[in-house]
Amino acid sequence: MTQTSEERNAVAARLRDGGIARNVKEAYTLILSCVGIRPQLPAETTYTDAMARLADLIDPTCKPVVDDVHGMDDELVCSECGCFLAIVVDGKPSEPLYRYCPVCGARVVSDDE
Ligand SMILES: [Zn+2]
């Protein structure tokens, strides 16, 4: 899922406001809460969600997908915002894809990344 700048700004503000943690478990719970993950202990149940959430906030990504919404099977669109990315010719994009989506700003990755 692509994170918006507003969402990233809100998470950054919550992290900067911080809170009080008296030990590692409380600090972990506080960080989870700030990034929008419902804290659940033991940590083993939430750390992968937390890591994925932080990665998405730091490096939002999207994928070029066939435009099924509009029935345009010869067009690739952004998986997150749906903007046009490229025309498909012989099963491949007709030109190099953007490194970043021009609309949502997510880094464009392919399935093999
Ligand atoms: Zn996009």
mmCIF file with all atom_site columns, C-alpha atoms and ligand atoms in Angstrom:
data_model
loop_
_atom_site.group_PDB
_atom_site.id
_atom_site.type_symbol
_atom_site.label_atom_id
_atom_site.label_alt_id
_atom_site.label_comp_id
_atom_site.label_asym_id
_atom_site.label_entity_id
_atom_site.label_seq_id
_atom_site.pdbx_PDB_ins_code
_atom_site.Cartn_x
_atom_site.Cartn_y
_atom_site.Cartn_z
_atom_site.occupancy
_atom_site.B_iso_or_equiv
_atom_site.pdbx_formal_charge
_atom_site.auth_seq_id
_atom_site.auth_comp_id
_atom_site.auth_asym_id
_atom_site.auth_atom_id
_atom_site.pdbx_PDB_model_num
ATOM   1   C  CA . MET A 1 1   ? 0.000   0.000   0.000   1.00 0.00 ? 1   MET A CA 1
ATOM   2   C  CA . THR A 1 2   ? 1.298   3.398   -0.878  1.00 0.00 ? 2   THR A CA 1
ATOM   3   C  CA . GLN A 1 3   ? 1.576   5.827   1.946   1.00 0.00 ? 3   GLN A CA 1
ATOM   4   C  CA . THR A 1 4   ? 0.629   9.432   1.374   1.00 0.00 ? 4   THR A CA 1
ATOM   5   C  CA . SER A 1 5   ? 2.835   12.285  2.461   1.00 0.00 ? 5   SER A CA 1
ATOM   6   C  CA . GLU A 1 6   ? 0.114   13.307  4.907   1.00 0.00 ? 6   GLU A CA 1
ATOM   7   C  CA . GLU A 1 7   ? 0.143   9.855   6.468   1.00 0.00 ? 7   GLU A CA 1
ATOM   8   C  CA . ARG A 1 8   ? 3.939   9.853   6.702   1.00 0.00 ? 8   ARG A CA 1
ATOM   9   C  CA . ASN A 1 9   ? 3.852   13.323  8.251   1.00 0.00 ? 9   ASN A CA 1
ATOM   10  C  CA . ALA A 1 10  ? 1.261   12.182  10.809  1.00 0.00 ? 10  ALA A CA 1
ATOM   11  C  CA . VAL A 1 11  ? 3.351   9.150   11.778  1.00 0.00 ? 11  VAL A CA 1
ATOM   12  C  CA . ALA A 1 12  ? 6.489   11.306  12.031  1.00 0.00 ? 12  ALA A CA 1
ATOM   13  C  CA . ALA A 1 13  ? 4.643   13.752  14.290  1.00 0.00 ? 13  ALA A CA 1
ATOM   14  C  CA . ARG A 1 14  ? 3.476   10.919  16.561  1.00 0.00 ? 14  ARG A CA 1
ATOM   15  C  CA . LEU A 1 15  ? 7.016   9.524   16.723  1.00 0.00 ? 15  LEU A CA 1
ATOM   16  C  CA . ARG A 1 16  ? 8.457   12.962  17.498  1.00 0.00 ? 16  ARG A CA 1
ATOM   17  C  CA . ASP A 1 17  ? 5.858   13.584  20.192  1.00 0.00 ? 17  ASP A CA 1
ATOM   18  C  CA . GLY A 1 18  ? 7.016   10.291  21.629  1.00 0.00 ? 18  GLY A CA 1
ATOM   19  C  CA . GLY A 1 19  ? 5.866   9.156   24.985  1.00 0.00 ? 19  GLY A CA 1
ATOM   20  C  CA . ILE A 1 20  ? 7.230   7.560   28.085  1.00 0.00 ? 20  ILE A CA 1
ATOM   21  C  CA . ALA A 1 21  ? 8.617   4.068   27.994  1.00 0.00 ? 21  ALA A CA 1
ATOM   22  C  CA . ARG A 1 22  ? 10.155  2.592   31.099  1.00 0.00 ? 22  ARG A CA 1
ATOM   23  C  CA . ASN A 1 23  ? 11.505  -0.534  29.467  1.00 0.00 ? 23  ASN A CA 1
ATOM   24  C  CA . VAL A 1 24  ? 12.043  -2.211  26.119  1.00 0.00 ? 24  VAL A CA 1
ATOM   25  C  CA . LYS A 1 25  ? 8.570   -3.770  25.993  1.00 0.00 ? 25  LYS A CA 1
ATOM   26  C  CA . GLU A 1 26  ? 6.905   -0.414  26.592  1.00 0.00 ? 26  GLU A CA 1
ATOM   27  C  CA . ALA A 1 27  ? 9.166   1.250   24.008  1.00 0.00 ? 27  ALA A CA 1
ATOM   28  C  CA . TYR A 1 28  ? 8.244   -1.399  21.464  1.00 0.00 ? 28  TYR A CA 1
ATOM   29  C  CA . THR A 1 29  ? 4.552   -0.954  22.200  1.00 0.00 ? 29  THR A CA 1
ATOM   30  C  CA . LEU A 1 30  ? 4.877   2.825   21.918  1.00 0.00 ? 30  LEU A CA 1
ATOM   31  C  CA . ILE A 1 31  ? 6.616   2.599   18.545  1.00 0.00 ? 31  ILE A CA 1
ATOM   32  C  CA . LEU A 1 32  ? 3.968   0.201   17.235  1.00 0.00 ? 32  LEU A CA 1
ATOM   33  C  CA . SER A 1 33  ? 1.230   2.550   18.359  1.00 0.00 ? 33  SER A CA 1
ATOM   34  C  CA . CYS A 1 34  ? 2.924   5.528   16.678  1.00 0.00 ? 34  CYS A CA 1
ATOM   35  C  CA . VAL A 1 35  ? 3.184   3.756   13.313  1.00 0.00 ? 35  VAL A CA 1
ATOM   36  C  CA . GLY A 1 36  ? -0.398  2.509   13.457  1.00 0.00 ? 36  GLY A CA 1
ATOM   37  C  CA . ILE A 1 37  ? 0.082   -1.138  14.380  1.00 0.00 ? 37  ILE A CA 1
ATOM   38  C  CA . ARG A 1 38  ? -2.080  -2.401  17.208  1.00 0.00 ? 38  ARG A CA 1
ATOM   39  C  CA . PRO A 1 39  ? 0.388   -3.497  19.848  1.00 0.00 ? 39  PRO A CA 1
ATOM   40  C  CA . GLN A 1 40  ? 0.139   -7.129  20.800  1.00 0.00 ? 40  GLN A CA 1
ATOM   41  C  CA . LEU A 1 41  ? 2.547   -8.996  22.945  1.00 0.00 ? 41  LEU A CA 1
ATOM   42  C  CA . PRO A 1 42  ? 4.452   -11.157 22.561  1.00 0.00 ? 42  PRO A CA 1
ATOM   43  C  CA . ALA A 1 43  ? 6.395   -9.169  19.986  1.00 0.00 ? 43  ALA A CA 1
ATOM   44  C  CA . GLU A 1 44  ? 6.681   -12.204 17.716  1.00 0.00 ? 44  GLU A CA 1
ATOM   45  C  CA . THR A 1 45  ? 3.067   -11.678 16.681  1.00 0.00 ? 45  THR A CA 1
ATOM   46  C  CA . THR A 1 46  ? 3.536   -8.115  15.459  1.00 0.00 ? 46  THR A CA 1
ATOM   47  C  CA . TYR A 1 47  ? 7.142   -7.466  14.506  1.00 0.00 ? 47  TYR A CA 1
ATOM   48  C  CA . THR A 1 48  ? 6.724   -8.492  10.863  1.00 0.00 ? 48  THR A CA 1
ATOM   49  C  CA . ASP A 1 49  ? 3.698   -6.183  10.506  1.00 0.00 ? 49  ASP A CA 1
ATOM   50  C  CA . ALA A 1 50  ? 5.669   -3.377  12.131  1.00 0.00 ? 50  ALA A CA 1
ATOM   51  C  CA . MET A 1 51  ? 8.659   -3.898  9.862   1.00 0.00 ? 51  MET A CA 1
ATOM   52  C  CA . ALA A 1 52  ? 6.468   -3.949  6.740   1.00 0.00 ? 52  ALA A CA 1
ATOM   53  C  CA . ARG A 1 53  ? 4.639   -0.821  7.903   1.00 0.00 ? 53  ARG A CA 1
ATOM   54  C  CA . LEU A 1 54  ? 7.901   1.051   8.499   1.00 0.00 ? 54  LEU A CA 1
ATOM   55  C  CA . ALA A 1 55  ? 9.286   -0.063  5.128   1.00 0.00 ? 55  ALA A CA 1
ATOM   56  C  CA . ASP A 1 56  ? 6.110   1.152   3.394   1.00 0.00 ? 56  ASP A CA 1
ATOM   57  C  CA . LEU A 1 57  ? 6.361   4.495   5.152   1.00 0.00 ? 57  LEU A CA 1
ATOM   58  C  CA . ILE A 1 58  ? 10.032  4.915   4.269   1.00 0.00 ? 58  ILE A CA 1
ATOM   59  C  CA . ASP A 1 59  ? 9.901   3.494   0.742   1.00 0.00 ? 59  ASP A CA 1
ATOM   60  C  CA . PRO A 1 60  ? 6.362   3.324   -0.648  1.00 0.00 ? 60  PRO A CA 1
ATOM   61  C  CA . THR A 1 61  ? 6.179   1.076   -3.696  1.00 0.00 ? 61  THR A CA 1
ATOM   62  C  CA . CYS A 1 62  ? 3.704   0.243   -6.431  1.00 0.00 ? 62  CYS A CA 1
ATOM   63  C  CA . LYS A 1 63  ? 3.609   -2.217  -9.316  1.00 0.00 ? 63  LYS A CA 1
ATOM   64  C  CA . PRO A 1 64  ? 2.694   -1.799  -12.964 1.00 0.00 ? 64  PRO A CA 1
ATOM   65  C  CA . VAL A 1 65  ? -0.512  -3.788  -13.463 1.00 0.00 ? 65  VAL A CA 1
ATOM   66  C  CA . VAL A 1 66  ? -2.851  -4.324  -16.393 1.00 0.00 ? 66  VAL A CA 1
ATOM   67  C  CA . ASP A 1 67  ? -5.743  -1.877  -16.297 1.00 0.00 ? 67  ASP A CA 1
ATOM   68  C  CA . ASP A 1 68  ? -8.562  -4.313  -15.533 1.00 0.00 ? 68  ASP A CA 1
ATOM   69  C  CA . VAL A 1 69  ? -10.740 -1.580  -14.040 1.00 0.00 ? 69  VAL A CA 1
ATOM   70  C  CA . HIS A 1 70  ? -11.248 0.093   -17.410 1.00 0.00 ? 70  HIS A CA 1
ATOM   71  C  CA . GLY A 1 71  ? -10.872 -3.079  -19.502 1.00 0.00 ? 71  GLY A CA 1
ATOM   72  C  CA . MET A 1 72  ? -7.694  -1.746  -21.107 1.00 0.00 ? 72  MET A CA 1
ATOM   73  C  CA . ASP A 1 73  ? -5.571  -4.883  -21.282 1.00 0.00 ? 73  ASP A CA 1
ATOM   74  C  CA . ASP A 1 74  ? -2.980  -3.060  -23.395 1.00 0.00 ? 74  ASP A CA 1
ATOM   75  C  CA . GLU A 1 75  ? -2.213  -0.489  -20.695 1.00 0.00 ? 75  GLU A CA 1
ATOM   76  C  CA . LEU A 1 76  ? -0.213  -0.696  -17.498 1.00 0.00 ? 76  LEU A CA 1
ATOM   77  C  CA . VAL A 1 77  ? -1.360  1.413   -14.594 1.00 0.00 ? 77  VAL A CA 1
ATOM   78  C  CA . CYS A 1 78  ? -0.065  2.069   -11.094 1.00 0.00 ? 78  CYS A CA 1
ATOM   79  C  CA . SER A 1 79  ? -1.283  -0.584  -8.638  1.00 0.00 ? 79  SER A CA 1
ATOM   80  C  CA . GLU A 1 80  ? -1.798  2.060   -5.959  1.00 0.00 ? 80  GLU A CA 1
ATOM   81  C  CA . CYS A 1 81  ? -3.284  5.112   -7.650  1.00 0.00 ? 81  CYS A CA 1
ATOM   82  C  CA . GLY A 1 82  ? -4.343  3.715   -11.053 1.00 0.00 ? 82  GLY A CA 1
ATOM   83  C  CA . CYS A 1 83  ? -2.573  6.322   -13.169 1.00 0.00 ? 83  CYS A CA 1
ATOM   84  C  CA . PHE A 1 84  ? -1.352  5.363   -16.646 1.00 0.00 ? 84  PHE A CA 1
ATOM   85  C  CA . LEU A 1 85  ? 2.239   4.090   -16.765 1.00 0.00 ? 85  LEU A CA 1
ATOM   86  C  CA . ALA A 1 86  ? 2.764   2.524   -20.221 1.00 0.00 ? 86  ALA A CA 1
ATOM   87  C  CA . ILE A 1 87  ? 1.246   0.841   -23.245 1.00 0.00 ? 87  ILE A CA 1
ATOM   88  C  CA . VAL A 1 88  ? 1.824   -2.911  -23.569 1.00 0.00 ? 88  VAL A CA 1
ATOM   89  C  CA . VAL A 1 89  ? 3.251   -4.141  -26.889 1.00 0.00 ? 89  VAL A CA 1
ATOM   90  C  CA . ASP A 1 90  ? 3.992   -7.843  -27.365 1.00 0.00 ? 90  ASP A CA 1
ATOM   91  C  CA . GLY A 1 91  ? 3.489   -8.432  -23.644 1.00 0.00 ? 91  GLY A CA 1
ATOM   92  C  CA . LYS A 1 92  ? 6.021   -5.801  -22.571 1.00 0.00 ? 92  LYS A CA 1
ATOM   93  C  CA . PRO A 1 93  ? 5.905   -2.075  -21.808 1.00 0.00 ? 93  PRO A CA 1
ATOM   94  C  CA . SER A 1 94  ? 6.460   -0.081  -25.000 1.00 0.00 ? 94  SER A CA 1
ATOM   95  C  CA . GLU A 1 95  ? 8.943   2.160   -23.218 1.00 0.00 ? 95  GLU A CA 1
ATOM   96  C  CA . PRO A 1 96  ? 10.950  2.053   -19.983 1.00 0.00 ? 96  PRO A CA 1
ATOM   97  C  CA . LEU A 1 97  ? 8.758   2.444   -16.927 1.00 0.00 ? 97  LEU A CA 1
ATOM   98  C  CA . TYR A 1 98  ? 9.012   5.387   -14.611 1.00 0.00 ? 98  TYR A CA 1
ATOM   99  C  CA . ARG A 1 99  ? 11.232  4.819   -11.591 1.00 0.00 ? 99  ARG A CA 1
ATOM   100 C  CA . TYR A 1 100 ? 8.587   6.588   -9.503  1.00 0.00 ? 100 TYR A CA 1
ATOM   101 C  CA . CYS A 1 101 ? 4.880   6.910   -10.201 1.00 0.00 ? 101 CYS A CA 1
ATOM   102 C  CA . PRO A 1 102 ? 4.279   10.421  -11.549 1.00 0.00 ? 102 PRO A CA 1
ATOM   103 C  CA . VAL A 1 103 ? 1.052   10.754  -9.551  1.00 0.00 ? 103 VAL A CA 1
ATOM   104 C  CA . CYS A 1 104 ? 1.410   8.989   -6.169  1.00 0.00 ? 104 CYS A CA 1
ATOM   105 C  CA . GLY A 1 105 ? 5.213   9.108   -6.014  1.00 0.00 ? 105 GLY A CA 1
ATOM   106 C  CA . ALA A 1 106 ? 5.635   5.443   -5.079  1.00 0.00 ? 106 ALA A CA 1
ATOM   107 C  CA . ARG A 1 107 ? 8.732   3.657   -6.357  1.00 0.00 ? 107 ARG A CA 1
ATOM   108 C  CA . VAL A 1 108 ? 7.704   1.427   -9.275  1.00 0.00 ? 108 VAL A CA 1
ATOM   109 C  CA . VAL A 1 109 ? 8.842   -2.171  -8.750  1.00 0.00 ? 109 VAL A CA 1
ATOM   110 C  CA . SER A 1 110 ? 8.256   -5.276  -10.824 1.00 0.00 ? 110 SER A CA 1
ATOM   111 C  CA . ASP A 1 111 ? 7.243   -8.677  -9.473  1.00 0.00 ? 111 ASP A CA 1
ATOM   112 C  CA . ASP A 1 112 ? 10.834  -9.870  -9.420  1.00 0.00 ? 112 ASP A CA 1
ATOM   113 C  CA . GLU A 1 113 ? 11.991  -7.132  -7.018  1.00 0.00 ? 113 GLU A CA 1
HETATM 114 ZN ZN . ZN  B 2 .   ? 0.738   5.763   -8.446  1.00 0.00 ? 1   ZN  B ZN 1
#
